[in-house]
C-alpha positions as a printed NumPy array, in Angstrom:
array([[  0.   ,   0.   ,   0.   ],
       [  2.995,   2.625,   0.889],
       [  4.828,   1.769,  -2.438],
       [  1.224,   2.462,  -4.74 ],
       [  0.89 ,   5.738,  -2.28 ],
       [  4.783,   6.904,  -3.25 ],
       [  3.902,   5.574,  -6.89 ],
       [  0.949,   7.756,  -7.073],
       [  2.939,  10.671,  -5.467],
       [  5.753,  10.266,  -7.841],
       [  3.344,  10.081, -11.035],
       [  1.842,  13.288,  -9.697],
       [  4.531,  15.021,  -9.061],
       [  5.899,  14.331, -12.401],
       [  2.423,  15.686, -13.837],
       [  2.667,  18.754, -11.805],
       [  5.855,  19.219, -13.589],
       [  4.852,  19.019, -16.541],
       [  2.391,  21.442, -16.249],
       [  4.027,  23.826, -15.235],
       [  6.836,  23.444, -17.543],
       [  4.17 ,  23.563, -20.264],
       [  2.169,  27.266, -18.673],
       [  6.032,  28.468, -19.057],
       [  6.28 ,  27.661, -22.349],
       [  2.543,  29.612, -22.55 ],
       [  3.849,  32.108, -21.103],
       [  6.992,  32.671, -22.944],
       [  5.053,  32.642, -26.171],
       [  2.265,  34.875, -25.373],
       [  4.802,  37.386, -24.186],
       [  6.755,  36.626, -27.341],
       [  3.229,  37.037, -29.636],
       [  2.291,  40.81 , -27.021],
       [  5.694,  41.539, -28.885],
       [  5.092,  41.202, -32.32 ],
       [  1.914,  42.663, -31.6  ],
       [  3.089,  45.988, -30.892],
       [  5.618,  45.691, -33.422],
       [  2.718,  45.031, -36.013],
       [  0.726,  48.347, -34.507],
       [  3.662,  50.228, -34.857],
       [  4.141,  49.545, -38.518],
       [  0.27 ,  49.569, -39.54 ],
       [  0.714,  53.177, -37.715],
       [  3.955,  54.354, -39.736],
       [  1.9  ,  52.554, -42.618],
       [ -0.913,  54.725, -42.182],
       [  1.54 ,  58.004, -42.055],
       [  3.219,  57.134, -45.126],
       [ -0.123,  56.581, -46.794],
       [ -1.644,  59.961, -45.674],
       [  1.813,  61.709, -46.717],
       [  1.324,  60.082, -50.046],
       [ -2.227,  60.846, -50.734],
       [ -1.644,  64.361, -49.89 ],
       [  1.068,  64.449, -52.201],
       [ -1.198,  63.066, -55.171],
       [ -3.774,  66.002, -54.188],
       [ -1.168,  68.502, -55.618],
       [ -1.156,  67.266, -59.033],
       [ -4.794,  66.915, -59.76 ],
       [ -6.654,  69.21 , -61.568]])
């Protein structure tokens, strides 16, 4: 009965482990995807700048 109790304790122990080695892994990509996120809004934004710069540009030239 002991040795199925330390089994048992063991197995979870191992789970636990795993778990929490996978929510790092989670975590280190979600932080890693918040990144490229603001990277992405940051370029849609200079995106949107150079578009307006251009269009306003055009506006000179037409008739």
């Amino acid at each position: 009965m002991n040795t199925q109790s330390a089994s048992a304790t063991e197995q979870q122990s191992v789970a636990t482990e795993q778990v929490n080695t996978s929510m790092l892994a989670v975590n280190s990509i979600s932080q890693e995807n918040y990144t490229l996120m603001l990277d992405t809004v940051k370029s849609c934004e200079e995106l949107t700048n150079l578009s307006n710069s251009l269009n306003d540009t055009v506006k000179q030239f037409k008739m």
